[in-house]
mmCIF file of C-alpha atoms in Angstrom:
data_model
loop_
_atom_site.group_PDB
_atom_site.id
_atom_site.type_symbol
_atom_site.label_atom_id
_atom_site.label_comp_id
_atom_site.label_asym_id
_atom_site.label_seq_id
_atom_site.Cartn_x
_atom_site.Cartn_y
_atom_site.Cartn_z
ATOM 1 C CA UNK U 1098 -7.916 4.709 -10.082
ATOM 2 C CA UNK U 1099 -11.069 3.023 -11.439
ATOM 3 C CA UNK U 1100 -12.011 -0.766 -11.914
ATOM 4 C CA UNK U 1101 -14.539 -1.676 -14.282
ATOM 5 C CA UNK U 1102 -15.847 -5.314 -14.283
ATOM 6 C CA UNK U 1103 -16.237 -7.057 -17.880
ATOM 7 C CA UNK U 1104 -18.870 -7.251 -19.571
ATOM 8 C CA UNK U 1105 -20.527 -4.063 -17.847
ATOM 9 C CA UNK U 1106 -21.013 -0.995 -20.891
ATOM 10 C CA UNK U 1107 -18.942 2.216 -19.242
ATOM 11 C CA UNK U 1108 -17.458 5.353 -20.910
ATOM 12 C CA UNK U 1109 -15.404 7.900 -19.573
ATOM 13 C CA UNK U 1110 -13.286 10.708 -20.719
ATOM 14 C CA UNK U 1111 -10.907 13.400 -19.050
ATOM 15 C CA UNK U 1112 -11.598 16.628 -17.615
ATOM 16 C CA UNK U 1113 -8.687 18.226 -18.620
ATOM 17 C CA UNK U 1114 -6.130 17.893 -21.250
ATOM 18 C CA UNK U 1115 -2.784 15.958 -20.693
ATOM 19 C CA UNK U 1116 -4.948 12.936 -19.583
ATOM 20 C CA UNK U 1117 -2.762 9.843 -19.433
ATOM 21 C CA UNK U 1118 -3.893 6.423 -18.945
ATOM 22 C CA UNK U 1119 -2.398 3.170 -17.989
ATOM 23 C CA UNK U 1120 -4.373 -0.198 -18.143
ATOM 24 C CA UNK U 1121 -4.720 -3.858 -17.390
ATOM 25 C CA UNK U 1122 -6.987 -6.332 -19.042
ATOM 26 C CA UNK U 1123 -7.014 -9.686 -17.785
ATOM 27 C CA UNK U 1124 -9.109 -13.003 -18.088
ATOM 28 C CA UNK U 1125 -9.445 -16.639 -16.984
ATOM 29 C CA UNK U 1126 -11.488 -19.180 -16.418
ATOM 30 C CA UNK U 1127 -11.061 -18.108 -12.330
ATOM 31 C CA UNK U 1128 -10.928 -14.119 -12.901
ATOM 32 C CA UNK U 1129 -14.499 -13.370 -11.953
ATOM 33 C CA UNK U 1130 -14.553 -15.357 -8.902
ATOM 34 C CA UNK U 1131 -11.335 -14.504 -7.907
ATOM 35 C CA UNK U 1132 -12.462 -10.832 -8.082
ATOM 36 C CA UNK U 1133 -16.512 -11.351 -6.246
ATOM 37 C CA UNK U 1134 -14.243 -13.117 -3.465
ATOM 38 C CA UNK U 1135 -11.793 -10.164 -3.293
ATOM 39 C CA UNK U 1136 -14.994 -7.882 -2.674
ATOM 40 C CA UNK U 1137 -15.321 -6.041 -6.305
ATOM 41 C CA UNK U 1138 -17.854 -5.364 -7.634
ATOM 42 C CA UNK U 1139 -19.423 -3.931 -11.502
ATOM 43 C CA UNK U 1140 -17.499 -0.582 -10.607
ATOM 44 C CA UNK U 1141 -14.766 1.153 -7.718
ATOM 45 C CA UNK U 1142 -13.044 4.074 -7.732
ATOM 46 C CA UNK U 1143 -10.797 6.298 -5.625
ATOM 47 C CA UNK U 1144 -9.664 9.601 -5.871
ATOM 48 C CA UNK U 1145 -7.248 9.865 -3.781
ATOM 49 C CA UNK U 1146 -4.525 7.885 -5.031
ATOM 50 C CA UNK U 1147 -0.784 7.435 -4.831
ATOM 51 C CA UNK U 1148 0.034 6.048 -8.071
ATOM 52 C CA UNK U 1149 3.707 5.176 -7.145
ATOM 53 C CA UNK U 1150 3.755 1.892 -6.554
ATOM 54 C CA UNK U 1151 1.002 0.906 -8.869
ATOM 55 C CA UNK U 1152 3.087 2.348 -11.498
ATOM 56 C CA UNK U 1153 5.895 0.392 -10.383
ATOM 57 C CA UNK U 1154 4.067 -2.860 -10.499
ATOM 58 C CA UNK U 1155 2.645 -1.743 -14.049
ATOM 59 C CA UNK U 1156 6.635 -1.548 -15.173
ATOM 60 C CA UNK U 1157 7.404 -4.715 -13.752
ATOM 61 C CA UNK U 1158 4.613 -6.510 -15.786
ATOM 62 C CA UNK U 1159 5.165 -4.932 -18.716
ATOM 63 C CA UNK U 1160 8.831 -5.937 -18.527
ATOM 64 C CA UNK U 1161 8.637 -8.993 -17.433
ATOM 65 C CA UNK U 1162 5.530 -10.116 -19.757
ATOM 66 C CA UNK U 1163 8.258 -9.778 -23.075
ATOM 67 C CA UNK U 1164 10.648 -12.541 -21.872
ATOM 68 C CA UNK U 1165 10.039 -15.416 -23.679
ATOM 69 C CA UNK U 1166 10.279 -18.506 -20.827
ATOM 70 C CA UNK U 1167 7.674 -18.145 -18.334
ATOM 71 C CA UNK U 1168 7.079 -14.191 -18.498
ATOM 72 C CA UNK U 1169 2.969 -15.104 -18.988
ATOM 73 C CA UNK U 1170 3.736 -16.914 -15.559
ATOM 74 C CA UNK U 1171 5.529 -14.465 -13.904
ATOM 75 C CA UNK U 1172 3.308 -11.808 -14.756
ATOM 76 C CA UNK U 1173 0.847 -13.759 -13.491
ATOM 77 C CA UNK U 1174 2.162 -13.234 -10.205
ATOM 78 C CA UNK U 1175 2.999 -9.889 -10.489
ATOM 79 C CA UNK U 1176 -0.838 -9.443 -11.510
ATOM 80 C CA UNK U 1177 -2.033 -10.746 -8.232
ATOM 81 C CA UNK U 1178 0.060 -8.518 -6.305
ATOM 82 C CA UNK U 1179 -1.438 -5.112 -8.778
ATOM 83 C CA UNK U 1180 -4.713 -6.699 -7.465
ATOM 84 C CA UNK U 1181 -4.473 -7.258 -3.721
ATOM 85 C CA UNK U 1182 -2.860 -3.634 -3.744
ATOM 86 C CA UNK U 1183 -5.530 -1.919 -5.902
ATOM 87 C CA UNK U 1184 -8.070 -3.734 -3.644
ATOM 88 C CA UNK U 1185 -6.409 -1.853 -0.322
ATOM 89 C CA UNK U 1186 -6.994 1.377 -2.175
ATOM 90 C CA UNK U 1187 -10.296 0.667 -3.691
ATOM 91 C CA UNK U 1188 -12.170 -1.611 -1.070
ATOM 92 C CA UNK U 1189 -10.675 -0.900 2.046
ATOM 93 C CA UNK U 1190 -10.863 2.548 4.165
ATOM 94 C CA UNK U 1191 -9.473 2.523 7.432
ATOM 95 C CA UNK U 1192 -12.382 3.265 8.516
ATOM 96 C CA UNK U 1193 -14.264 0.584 7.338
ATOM 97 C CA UNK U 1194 -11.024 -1.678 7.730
ATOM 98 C CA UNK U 1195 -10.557 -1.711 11.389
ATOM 99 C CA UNK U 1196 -14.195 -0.685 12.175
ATOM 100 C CA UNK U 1197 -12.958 2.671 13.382
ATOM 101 C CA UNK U 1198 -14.190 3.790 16.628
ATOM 102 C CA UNK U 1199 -14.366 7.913 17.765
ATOM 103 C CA UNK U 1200 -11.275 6.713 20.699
ATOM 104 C CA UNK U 1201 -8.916 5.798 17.972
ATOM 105 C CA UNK U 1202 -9.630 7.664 15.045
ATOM 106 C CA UNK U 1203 -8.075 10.854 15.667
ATOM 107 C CA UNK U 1204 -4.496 8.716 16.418
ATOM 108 C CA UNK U 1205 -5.042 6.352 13.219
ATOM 109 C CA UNK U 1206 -5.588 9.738 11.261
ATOM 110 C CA UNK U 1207 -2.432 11.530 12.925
ATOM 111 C CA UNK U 1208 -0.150 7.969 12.206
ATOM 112 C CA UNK U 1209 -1.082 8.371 8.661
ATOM 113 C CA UNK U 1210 -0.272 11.926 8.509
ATOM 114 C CA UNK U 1211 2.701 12.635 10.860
ATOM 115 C CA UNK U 1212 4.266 8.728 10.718
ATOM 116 C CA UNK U 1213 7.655 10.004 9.966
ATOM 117 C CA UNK U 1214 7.466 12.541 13.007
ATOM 118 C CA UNK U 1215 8.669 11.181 16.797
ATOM 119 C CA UNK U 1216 5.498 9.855 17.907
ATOM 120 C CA UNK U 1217 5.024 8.295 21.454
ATOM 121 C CA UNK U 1218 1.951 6.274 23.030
ATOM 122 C CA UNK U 1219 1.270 9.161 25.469
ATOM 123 C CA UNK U 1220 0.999 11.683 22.507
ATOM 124 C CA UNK U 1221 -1.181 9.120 20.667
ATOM 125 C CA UNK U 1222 -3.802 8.945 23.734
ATOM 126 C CA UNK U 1223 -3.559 13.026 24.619
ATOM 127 C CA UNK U 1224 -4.562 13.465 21.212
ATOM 128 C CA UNK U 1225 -7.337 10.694 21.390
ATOM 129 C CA UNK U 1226 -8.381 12.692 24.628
ATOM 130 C CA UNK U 1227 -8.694 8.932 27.010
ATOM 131 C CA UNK U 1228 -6.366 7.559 29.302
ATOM 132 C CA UNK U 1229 -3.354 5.692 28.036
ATOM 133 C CA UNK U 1230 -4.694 2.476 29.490
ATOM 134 C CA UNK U 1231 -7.968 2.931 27.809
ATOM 135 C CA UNK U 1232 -6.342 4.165 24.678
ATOM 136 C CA UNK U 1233 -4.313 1.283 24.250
ATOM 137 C CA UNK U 1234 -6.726 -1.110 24.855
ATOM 138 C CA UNK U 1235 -9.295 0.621 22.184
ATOM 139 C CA UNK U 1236 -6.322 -0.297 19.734
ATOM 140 C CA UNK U 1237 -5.930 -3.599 19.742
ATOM 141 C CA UNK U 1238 -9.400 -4.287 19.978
ATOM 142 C CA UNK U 1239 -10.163 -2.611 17.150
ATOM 143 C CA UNK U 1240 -7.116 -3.347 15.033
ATOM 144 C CA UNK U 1241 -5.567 -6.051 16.154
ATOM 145 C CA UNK U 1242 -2.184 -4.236 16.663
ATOM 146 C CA UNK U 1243 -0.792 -2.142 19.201
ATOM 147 C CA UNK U 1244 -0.274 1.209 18.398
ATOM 148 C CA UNK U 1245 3.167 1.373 18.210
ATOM 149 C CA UNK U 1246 3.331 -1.882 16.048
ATOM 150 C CA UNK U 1247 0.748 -0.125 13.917
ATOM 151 C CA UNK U 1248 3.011 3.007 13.365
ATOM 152 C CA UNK U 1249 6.136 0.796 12.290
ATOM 153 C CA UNK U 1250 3.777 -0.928 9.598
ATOM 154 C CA UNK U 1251 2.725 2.304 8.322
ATOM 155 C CA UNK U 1252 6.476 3.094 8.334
ATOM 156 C CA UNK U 1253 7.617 -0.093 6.577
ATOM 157 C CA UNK U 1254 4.704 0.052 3.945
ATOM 158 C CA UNK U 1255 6.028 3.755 3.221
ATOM 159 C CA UNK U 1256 9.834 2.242 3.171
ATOM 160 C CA UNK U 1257 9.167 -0.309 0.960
ATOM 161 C CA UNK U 1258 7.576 2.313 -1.848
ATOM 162 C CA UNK U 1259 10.856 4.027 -1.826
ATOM 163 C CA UNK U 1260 12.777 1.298 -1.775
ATOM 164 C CA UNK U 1261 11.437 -0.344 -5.033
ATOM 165 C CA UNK U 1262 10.517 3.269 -6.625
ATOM 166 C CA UNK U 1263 13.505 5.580 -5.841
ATOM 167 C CA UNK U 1264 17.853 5.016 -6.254
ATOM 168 C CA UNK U 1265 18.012 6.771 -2.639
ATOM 169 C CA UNK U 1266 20.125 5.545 -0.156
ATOM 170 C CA UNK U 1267 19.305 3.320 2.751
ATOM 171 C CA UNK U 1268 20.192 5.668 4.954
ATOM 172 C CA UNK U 1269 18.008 8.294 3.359
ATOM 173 C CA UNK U 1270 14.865 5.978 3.435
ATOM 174 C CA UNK U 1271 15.150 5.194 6.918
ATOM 175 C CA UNK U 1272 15.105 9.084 7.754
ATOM 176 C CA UNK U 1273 12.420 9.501 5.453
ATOM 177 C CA UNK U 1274 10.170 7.602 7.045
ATOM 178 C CA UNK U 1275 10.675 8.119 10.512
ATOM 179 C CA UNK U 1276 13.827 6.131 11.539
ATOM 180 C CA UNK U 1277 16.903 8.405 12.531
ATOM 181 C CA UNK U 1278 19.035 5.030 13.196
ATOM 182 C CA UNK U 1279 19.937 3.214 10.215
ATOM 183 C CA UNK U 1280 20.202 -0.188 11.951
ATOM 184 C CA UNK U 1281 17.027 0.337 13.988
ATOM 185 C CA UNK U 1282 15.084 0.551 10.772
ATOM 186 C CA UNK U 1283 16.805 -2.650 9.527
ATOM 187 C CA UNK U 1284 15.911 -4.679 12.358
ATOM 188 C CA UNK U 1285 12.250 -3.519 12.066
ATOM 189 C CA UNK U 1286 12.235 -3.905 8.451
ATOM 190 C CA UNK U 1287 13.641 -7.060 9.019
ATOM 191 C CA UNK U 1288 11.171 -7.882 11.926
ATOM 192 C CA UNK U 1289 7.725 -7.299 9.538
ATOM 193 C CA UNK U 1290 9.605 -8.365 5.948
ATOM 194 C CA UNK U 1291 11.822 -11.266 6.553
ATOM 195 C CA UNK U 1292 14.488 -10.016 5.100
ATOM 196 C CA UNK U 1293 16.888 -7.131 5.138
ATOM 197 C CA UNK U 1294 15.705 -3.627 3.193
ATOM 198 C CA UNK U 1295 18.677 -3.927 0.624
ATOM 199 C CA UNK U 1296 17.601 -7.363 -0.272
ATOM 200 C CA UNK U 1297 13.851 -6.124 -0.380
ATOM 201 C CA UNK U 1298 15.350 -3.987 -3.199
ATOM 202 C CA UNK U 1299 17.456 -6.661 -5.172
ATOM 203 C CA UNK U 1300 14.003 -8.387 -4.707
ATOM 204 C CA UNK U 1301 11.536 -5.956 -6.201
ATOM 205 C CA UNK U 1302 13.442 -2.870 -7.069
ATOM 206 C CA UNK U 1303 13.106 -0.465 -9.534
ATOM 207 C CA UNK U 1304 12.931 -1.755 -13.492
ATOM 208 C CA UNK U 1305 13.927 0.954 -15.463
ATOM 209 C CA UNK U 1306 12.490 -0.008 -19.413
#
């Protein structure tokens, strides 16, 4: 995923055949300094990107931009959202996000990888190598969260991509992403969302066009 700013000459090509690409070109009289205040700049880029839900939100635009009352405003919104999630991926590390100390690192690192494994606050500080005490109290500093609260986000954020990307099951979502009780992961979805992981769906689901 790349974002060029307008106005800025660019080229770019692919370095292998196959290459698809998907765009958005917006303006306004408010773009640009909706943008500087965001934190882009003339040029970002990640490689390591999953494309899911940005595809997702790409369908929804496109779908929505074709009805004739109010789809220019409703993409609008939609357009925000492609933003403020492109800007996770693009601007913000976790690193540089929660100002990542050595302590915590190592746990943050083996949340992201192993969230949908049984993970407990005593594992978390082993594997940090400092007390549990110490541990937890490098956490919250540093993020604002406790651990555990931090490993149900990560497991709602992953939720919610299959929710509005995939026809699974509930059921199957909840053990997908960590969950092995069904009504456990609703009352945490419920807890972080506001509302219940089926509505989420009806919500924002999947828009097949």
């Amino acid at each position: 995923m790349f974002y060029l700013a307008p106005g800025v000459p660019h080229e770019y090509w692919p370095n292998r055949s196959g290459w698809i690409t998907n765009w958005i070109v917006f303006k306004g009289d408010s773009s640009n300094e909706l943008l500087s205040k965001i934190g882009f700049s003339d040029f970002e880029y990640s490689a390591d990107t999953n494309m899911l839900i940005y595809r997702n939100i790409y369908k929804r635009i496109w779908s929505i931009a074709k009805e004739p009352l109010k789809g220019a405003e409703k993409s609008s919104i939609l357009l925000y959202e492609f933003i403020l999630t492109a800007a996770d991926m693009l601007l913000c590390s976790t690193k540089e996000k929660y100002g990542m100390s050595s302590v915590i690192e190592p746990a943050i690192i083996h949340i992201n990888e192993h969230y949908t494994d049984d993970i407990t606050l005593e594992n978390l500080a082993k594997i940090s190598g400092v007390s549990l005490q110490h541990f937890c109290r490098v956490f919250k500093t540093k993020t604002g969260m406790r651990p555990m609260e931090y490993l149900a986000k990560k497991r709602i954020s992953e939720a919610k991509i299959l929710l509005i990307n995939t026809g699974e099951s509930i059921g199957y979502v909840s053990s997908a992403v960590g969950y092995g009780d069904q009504n456990y992961f609703g009352m945490v979805f419920k807890k972080y969302e506001g509302i219940t992981p089926s509505d989420y769906r009806k919500q924002r689901g999947l828009i097949i066009i």
